[in-house]
Short mmCIF file of C-alpha atoms in Angstrom, two decimals:
data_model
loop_
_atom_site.label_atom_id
_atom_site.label_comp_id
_atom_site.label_asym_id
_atom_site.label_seq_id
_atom_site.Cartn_x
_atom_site.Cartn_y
_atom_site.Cartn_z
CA UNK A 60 52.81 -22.06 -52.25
CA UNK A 61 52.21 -18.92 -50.50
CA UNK A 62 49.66 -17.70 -53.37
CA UNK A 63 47.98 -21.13 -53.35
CA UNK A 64 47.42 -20.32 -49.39
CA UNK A 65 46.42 -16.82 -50.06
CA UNK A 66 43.81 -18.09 -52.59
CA UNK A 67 42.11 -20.98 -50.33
CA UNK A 68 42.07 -18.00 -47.50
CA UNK A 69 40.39 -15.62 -49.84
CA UNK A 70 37.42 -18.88 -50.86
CA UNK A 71 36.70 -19.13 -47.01
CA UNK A 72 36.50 -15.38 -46.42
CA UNK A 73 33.89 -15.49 -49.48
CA UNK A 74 32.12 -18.28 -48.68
CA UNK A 75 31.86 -16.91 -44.63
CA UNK A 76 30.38 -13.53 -46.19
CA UNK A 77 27.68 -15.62 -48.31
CA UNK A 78 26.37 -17.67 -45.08
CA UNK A 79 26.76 -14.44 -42.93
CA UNK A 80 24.47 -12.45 -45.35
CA UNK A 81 22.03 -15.49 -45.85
CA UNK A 82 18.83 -14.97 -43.80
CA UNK A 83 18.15 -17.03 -40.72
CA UNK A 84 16.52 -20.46 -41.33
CA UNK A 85 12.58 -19.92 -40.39
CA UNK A 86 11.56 -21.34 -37.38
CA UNK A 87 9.61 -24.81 -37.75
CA UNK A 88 6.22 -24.58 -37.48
CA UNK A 89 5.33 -26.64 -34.14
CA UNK A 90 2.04 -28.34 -33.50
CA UNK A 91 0.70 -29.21 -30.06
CA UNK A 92 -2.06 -31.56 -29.65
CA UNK A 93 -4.83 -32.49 -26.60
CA UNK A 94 -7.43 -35.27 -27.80
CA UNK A 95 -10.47 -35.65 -25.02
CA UNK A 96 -12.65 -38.61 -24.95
CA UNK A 97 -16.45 -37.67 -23.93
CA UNK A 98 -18.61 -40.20 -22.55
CA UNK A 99 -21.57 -38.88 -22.72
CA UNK A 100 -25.24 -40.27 -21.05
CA UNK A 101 -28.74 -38.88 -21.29
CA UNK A 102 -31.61 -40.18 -19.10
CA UNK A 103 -35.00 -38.76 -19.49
CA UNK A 104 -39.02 -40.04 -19.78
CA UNK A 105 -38.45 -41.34 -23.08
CA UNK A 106 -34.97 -43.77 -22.14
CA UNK A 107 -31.24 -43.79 -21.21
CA UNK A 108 -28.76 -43.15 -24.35
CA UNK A 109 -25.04 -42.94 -24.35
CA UNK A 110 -22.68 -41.66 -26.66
CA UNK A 111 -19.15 -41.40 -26.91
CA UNK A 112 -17.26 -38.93 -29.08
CA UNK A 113 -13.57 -37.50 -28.97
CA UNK A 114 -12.41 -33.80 -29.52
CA UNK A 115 -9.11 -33.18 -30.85
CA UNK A 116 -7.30 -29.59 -29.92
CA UNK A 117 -4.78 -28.18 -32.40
CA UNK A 118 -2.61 -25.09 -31.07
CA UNK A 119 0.17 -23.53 -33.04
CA UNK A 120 3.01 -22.14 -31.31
CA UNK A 121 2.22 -18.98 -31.51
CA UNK A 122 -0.63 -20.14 -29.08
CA UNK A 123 -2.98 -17.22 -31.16
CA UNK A 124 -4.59 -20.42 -33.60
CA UNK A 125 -6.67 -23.03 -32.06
CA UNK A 126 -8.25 -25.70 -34.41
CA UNK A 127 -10.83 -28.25 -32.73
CA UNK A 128 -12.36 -31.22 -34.48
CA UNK A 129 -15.34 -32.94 -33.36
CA UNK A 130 -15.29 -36.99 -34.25
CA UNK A 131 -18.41 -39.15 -33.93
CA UNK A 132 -19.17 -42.53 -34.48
CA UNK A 133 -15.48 -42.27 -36.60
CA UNK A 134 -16.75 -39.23 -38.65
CA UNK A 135 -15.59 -35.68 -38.72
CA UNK A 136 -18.46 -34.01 -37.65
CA UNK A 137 -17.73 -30.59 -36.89
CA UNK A 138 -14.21 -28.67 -37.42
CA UNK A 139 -13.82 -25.23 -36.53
CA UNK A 140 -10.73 -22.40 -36.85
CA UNK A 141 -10.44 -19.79 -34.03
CA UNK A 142 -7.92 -17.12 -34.59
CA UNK A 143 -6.89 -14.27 -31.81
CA UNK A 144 -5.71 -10.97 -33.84
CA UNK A 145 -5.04 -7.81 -34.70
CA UNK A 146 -5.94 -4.88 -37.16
CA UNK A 147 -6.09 -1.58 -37.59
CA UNK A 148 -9.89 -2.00 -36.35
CA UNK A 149 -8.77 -3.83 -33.04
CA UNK A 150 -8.37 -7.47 -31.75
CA UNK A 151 -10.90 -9.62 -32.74
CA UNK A 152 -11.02 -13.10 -31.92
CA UNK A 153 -12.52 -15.26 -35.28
CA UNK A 154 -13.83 -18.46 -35.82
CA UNK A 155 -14.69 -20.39 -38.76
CA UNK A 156 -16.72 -23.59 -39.78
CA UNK A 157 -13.60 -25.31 -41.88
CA UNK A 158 -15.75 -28.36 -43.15
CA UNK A 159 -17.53 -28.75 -46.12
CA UNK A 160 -16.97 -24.73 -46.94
CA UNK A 161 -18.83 -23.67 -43.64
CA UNK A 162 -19.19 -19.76 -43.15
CA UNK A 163 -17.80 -17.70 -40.34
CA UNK A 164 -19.49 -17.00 -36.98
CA UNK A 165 -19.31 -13.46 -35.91
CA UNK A 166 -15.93 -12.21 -34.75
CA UNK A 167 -15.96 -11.00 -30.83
CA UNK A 168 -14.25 -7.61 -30.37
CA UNK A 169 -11.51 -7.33 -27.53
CA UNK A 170 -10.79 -3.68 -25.99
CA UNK A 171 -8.72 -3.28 -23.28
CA UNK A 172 -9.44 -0.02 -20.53
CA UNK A 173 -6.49 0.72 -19.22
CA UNK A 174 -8.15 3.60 -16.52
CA UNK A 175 -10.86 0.89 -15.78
CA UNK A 176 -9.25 -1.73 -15.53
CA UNK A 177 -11.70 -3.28 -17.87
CA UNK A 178 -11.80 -5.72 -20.77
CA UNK A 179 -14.53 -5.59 -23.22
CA UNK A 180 -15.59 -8.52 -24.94
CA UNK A 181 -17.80 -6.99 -28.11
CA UNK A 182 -20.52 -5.00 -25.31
CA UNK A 183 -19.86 -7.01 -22.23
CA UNK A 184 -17.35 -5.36 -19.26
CA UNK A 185 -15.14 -7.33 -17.61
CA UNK A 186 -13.56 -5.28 -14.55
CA UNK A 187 -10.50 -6.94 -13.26
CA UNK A 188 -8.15 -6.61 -10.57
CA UNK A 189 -5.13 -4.82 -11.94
CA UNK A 190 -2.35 -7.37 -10.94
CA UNK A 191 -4.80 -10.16 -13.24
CA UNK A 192 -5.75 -7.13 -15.72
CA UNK A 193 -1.95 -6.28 -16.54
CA UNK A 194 -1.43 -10.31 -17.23
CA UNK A 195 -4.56 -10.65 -19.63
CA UNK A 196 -3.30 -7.56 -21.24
CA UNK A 197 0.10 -8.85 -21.82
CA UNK A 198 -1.19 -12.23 -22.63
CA UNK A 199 -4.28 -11.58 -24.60
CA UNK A 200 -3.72 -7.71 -26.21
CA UNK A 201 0.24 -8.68 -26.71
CA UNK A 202 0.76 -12.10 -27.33
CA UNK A 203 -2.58 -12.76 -28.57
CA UNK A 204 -3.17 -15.88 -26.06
CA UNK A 205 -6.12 -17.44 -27.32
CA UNK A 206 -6.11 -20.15 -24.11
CA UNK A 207 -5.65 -17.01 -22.20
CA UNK A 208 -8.86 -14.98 -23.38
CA UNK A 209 -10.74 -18.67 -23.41
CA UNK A 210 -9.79 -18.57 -19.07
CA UNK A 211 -11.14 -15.05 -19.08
CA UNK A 212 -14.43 -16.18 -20.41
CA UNK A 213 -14.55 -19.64 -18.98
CA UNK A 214 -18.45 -19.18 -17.96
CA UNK A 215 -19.76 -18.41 -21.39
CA UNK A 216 -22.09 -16.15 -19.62
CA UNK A 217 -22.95 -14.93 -22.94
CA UNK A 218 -23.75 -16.69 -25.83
CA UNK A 219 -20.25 -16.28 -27.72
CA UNK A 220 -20.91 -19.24 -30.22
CA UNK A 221 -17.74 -21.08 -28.35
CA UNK A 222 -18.36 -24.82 -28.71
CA UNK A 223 -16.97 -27.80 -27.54
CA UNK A 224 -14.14 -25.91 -25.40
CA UNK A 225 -13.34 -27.28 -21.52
CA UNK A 226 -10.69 -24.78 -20.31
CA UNK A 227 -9.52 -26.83 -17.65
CA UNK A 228 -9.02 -30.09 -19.70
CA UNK A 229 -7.04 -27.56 -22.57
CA UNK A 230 -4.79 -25.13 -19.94
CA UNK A 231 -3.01 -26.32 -17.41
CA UNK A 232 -2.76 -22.74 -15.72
CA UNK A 233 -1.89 -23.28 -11.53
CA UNK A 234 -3.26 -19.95 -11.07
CA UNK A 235 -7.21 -20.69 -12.11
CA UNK A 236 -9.81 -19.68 -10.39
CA UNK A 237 -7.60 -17.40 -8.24
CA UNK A 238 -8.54 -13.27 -7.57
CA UNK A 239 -9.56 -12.01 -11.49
CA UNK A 240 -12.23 -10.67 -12.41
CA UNK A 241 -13.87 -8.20 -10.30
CA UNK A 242 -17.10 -7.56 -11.51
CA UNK A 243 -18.42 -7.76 -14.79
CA UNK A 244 -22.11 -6.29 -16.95
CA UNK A 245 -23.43 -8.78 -19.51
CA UNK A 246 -25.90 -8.59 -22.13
CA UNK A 247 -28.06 -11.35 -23.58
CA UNK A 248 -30.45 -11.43 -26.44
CA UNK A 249 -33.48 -13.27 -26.23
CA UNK A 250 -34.26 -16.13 -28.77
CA UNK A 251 -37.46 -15.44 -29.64
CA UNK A 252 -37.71 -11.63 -29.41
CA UNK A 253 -35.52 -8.37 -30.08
CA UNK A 254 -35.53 -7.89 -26.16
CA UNK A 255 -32.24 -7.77 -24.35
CA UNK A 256 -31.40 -8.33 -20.82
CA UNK A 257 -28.43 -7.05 -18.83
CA UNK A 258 -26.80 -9.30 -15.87
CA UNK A 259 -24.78 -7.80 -13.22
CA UNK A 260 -21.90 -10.37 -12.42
CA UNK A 261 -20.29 -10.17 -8.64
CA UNK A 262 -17.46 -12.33 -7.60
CA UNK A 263 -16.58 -13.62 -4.09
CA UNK A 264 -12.84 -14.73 -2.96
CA UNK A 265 -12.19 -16.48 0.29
CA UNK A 266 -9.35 -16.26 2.53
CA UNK A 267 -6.75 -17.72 0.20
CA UNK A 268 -7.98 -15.57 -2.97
CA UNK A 269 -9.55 -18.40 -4.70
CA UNK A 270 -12.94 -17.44 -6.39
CA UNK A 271 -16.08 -19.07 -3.96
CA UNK A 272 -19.02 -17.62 -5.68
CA UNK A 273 -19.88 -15.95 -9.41
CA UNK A 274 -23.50 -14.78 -9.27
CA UNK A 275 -25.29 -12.89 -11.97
CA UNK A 276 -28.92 -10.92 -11.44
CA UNK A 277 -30.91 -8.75 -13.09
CA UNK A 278 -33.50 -7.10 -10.39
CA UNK A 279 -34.95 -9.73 -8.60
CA UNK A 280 -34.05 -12.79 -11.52
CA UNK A 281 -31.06 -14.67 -11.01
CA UNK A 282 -29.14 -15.76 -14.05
CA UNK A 283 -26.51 -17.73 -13.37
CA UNK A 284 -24.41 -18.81 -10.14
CA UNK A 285 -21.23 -20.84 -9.60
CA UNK A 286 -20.35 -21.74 -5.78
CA UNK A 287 -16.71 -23.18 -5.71
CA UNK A 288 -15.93 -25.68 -3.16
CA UNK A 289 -12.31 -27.22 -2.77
CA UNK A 290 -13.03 -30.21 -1.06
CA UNK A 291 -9.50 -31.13 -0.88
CA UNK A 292 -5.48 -31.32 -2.35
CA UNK A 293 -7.09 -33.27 -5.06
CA UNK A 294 -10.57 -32.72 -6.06
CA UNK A 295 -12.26 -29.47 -6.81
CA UNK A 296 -16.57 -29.31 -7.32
CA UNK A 297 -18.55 -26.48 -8.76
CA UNK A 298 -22.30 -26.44 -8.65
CA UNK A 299 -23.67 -24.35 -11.20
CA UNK A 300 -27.18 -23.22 -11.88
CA UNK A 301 -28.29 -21.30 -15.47
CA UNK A 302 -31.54 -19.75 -16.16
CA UNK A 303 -32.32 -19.62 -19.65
CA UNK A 304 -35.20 -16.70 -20.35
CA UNK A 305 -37.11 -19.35 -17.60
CA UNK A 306 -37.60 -21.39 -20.17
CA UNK A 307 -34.54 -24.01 -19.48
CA UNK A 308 -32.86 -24.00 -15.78
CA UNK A 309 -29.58 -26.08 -16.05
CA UNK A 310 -28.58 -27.12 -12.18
CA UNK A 311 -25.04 -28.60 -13.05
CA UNK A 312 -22.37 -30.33 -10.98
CA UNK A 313 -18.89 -30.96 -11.81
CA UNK A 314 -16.48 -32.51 -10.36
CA UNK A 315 -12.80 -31.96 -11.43
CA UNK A 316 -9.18 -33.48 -9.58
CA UNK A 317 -6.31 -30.69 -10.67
CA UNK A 318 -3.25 -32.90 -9.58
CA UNK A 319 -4.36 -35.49 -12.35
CA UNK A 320 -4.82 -33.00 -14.88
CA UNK A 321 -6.87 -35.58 -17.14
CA UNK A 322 -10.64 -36.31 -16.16
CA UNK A 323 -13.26 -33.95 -15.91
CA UNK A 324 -17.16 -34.91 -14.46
CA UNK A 325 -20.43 -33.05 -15.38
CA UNK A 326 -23.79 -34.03 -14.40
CA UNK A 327 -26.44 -31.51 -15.59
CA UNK A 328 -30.02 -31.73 -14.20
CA UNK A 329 -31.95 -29.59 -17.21
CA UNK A 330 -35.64 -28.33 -16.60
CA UNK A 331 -37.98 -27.62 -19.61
CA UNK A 332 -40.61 -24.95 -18.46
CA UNK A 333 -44.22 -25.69 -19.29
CA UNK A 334 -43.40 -29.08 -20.36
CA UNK A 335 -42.94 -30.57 -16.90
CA UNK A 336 -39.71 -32.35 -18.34
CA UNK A 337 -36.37 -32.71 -16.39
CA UNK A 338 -33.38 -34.59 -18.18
CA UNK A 339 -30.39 -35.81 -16.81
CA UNK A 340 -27.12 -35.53 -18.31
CA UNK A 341 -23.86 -37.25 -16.97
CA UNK A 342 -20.86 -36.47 -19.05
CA UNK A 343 -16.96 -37.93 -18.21
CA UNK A 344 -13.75 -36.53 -20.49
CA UNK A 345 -10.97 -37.79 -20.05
CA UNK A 346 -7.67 -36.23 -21.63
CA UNK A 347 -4.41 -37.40 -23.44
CA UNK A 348 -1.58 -35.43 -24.45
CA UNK A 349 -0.96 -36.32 -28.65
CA UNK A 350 2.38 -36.25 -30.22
CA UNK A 351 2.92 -33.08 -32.50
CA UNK A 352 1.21 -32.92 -35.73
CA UNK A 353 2.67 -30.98 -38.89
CA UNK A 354 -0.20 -28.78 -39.69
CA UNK A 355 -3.38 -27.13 -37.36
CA UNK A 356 -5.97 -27.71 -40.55
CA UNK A 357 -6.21 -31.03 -41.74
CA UNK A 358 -8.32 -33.26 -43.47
CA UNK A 359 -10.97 -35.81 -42.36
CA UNK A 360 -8.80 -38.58 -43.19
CA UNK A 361 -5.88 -36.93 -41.12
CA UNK A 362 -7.90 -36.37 -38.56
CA UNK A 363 -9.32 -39.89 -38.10
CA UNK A 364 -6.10 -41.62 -38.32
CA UNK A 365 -4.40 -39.57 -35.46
CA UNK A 366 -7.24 -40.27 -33.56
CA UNK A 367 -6.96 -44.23 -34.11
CA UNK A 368 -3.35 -43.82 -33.46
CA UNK A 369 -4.14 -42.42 -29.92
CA UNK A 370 -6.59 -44.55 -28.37
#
């Protein structure tokens, strides 16, 4: 009897040092998903059209992979990759067409200053203030926070071939729009020549540290401006003006309510220069929180049928 014990004893002790030397399980791979509804209508000398599309957000866990998916009239139109990461040539943030074999769009290069204080996005400075600049370098140069280097750039006040993306709609940071970015030096290049301009960027705070005014000048031209006013508890409104080589001047509104977290309002007044042109642009989004889906790249079929079961 007492060998019989003895034996069973020694089987546990074996089997306990097979699990114990085992690897950990991996962890699943999670999936969270944001699908926005865009209402979209257009009123100029020739008519009034509407449209209505969705955009479906993919983030991994990691939160460095970000996968966004245009739908149209229930068609996959556009579907692109963006990736936040490192090398030994730096952090580059990536993005890729992922439909019907489409190419890749020139990666932006992120370097971080720590003596400046400064972020630089490919050529463009971004001077912060160092309480913000130590969080975007933890978030961003660390953790490789895609949604975090998306706030930093929210104004797109450089072409950086970033479509379809509506920060406040995809983060639901409390902090936004609050003392950031100091002062920042972009460069443009022109469309139809190898000129290049360079924008000086200032930023106002008011009393309570939240931003009241981004403006942008080169000389005597004015670029772009943003003049924040937070009208109340529950609604915030930007007005917005772009001037595009004076060729385009985009005056836009929006309107956006931060304790609902789900609609987002943009009316855009664009001006076509020498054509004596103005359209009108009125865009609504509305958001809704998806279950979580298995993969970030899937196929049109995938796509669609999430979609349908999400209305």
């Amino acid at each position: 009897m007492t060998k019989l014990i003895s034996a069973c004893i020694l089987n546990l002790l074996v089997v306990f040092s097979v699990i114990a030397q085992q690897p950990p399980p991996k962890p699943a791979k999670v999936c969270f998903g944001i699908l926005l509804t865009r209402f979209t209508e257009v009123k100029s000398e020739e008519g009034k059209e509407k449209d209505t599309s969705k955009i479906l957000y993919l983030q991994n866990s990691l939160k460095d992979s970000l996968f966004v998916y245009k739908i149209a009239d229930g068609i996959l139109s556009e579907a692109t990759a963006y990736n936040l990461s490192g090398d030994s040539k730096g952090l580059y943030l990536r993005a890729k067409s992922i439909l019907n074999g489409g190419g890749s769009i020139e990666p932006l290069k992120i370097t971080f200053s720590d003596a400046k204080r400064t972020v630089l996005v490919n050529q463009d400075e971004y001077k912060l203030f160092p309480e913000f600049y130590a969080k975007i370098k933890q978030q961003v140069g660390i953790k490789h926070s895609i949604i975090s280097l998306f706030n930093l750039l929210e104004d797109y006040l450089e072409d950086y071939s970033i479509n379809d993306i509506y920060q406040v709609l995809l983060s639901d940071s409390r902090e936004r729009w609050g003392k950031g970015i100091q002062q920042s030096k972009i460069t443009t290049q022109r469309s139809q020549s190898d000129l290049k301009d360079t924008w000086n960027y200032r930023y106002q705070y008011n009393r309570s540290g939240k931003l009241e005014l981004v403006k942008g000048t080169s000389a005597e031209e004015t670029h772009f401006s943003k003049k924040m006013s937070y009208l109340n508890p529950g609604l915030i409104e930007m007005n917005i003006y772009r001037n595009t080589e004076d060729r385009q001047i985009i005056s836009r509104k929006v309107t956006y309510n931060p304790l609902k977290l789900n609609l987002l309002k943009l009316t855009e007044h664009i001006e076509i220069t020498g054509k004596d042109t103005e359209v009108i642009t009125t865009t609504t989004i509305s958001r809704k929180i998806i279950g979580k889906p298995m993969s970030l790249q899937m196929s049109q079929e995938e796509v669609i049928k999430l979609v349908d079961l999400n209305r």
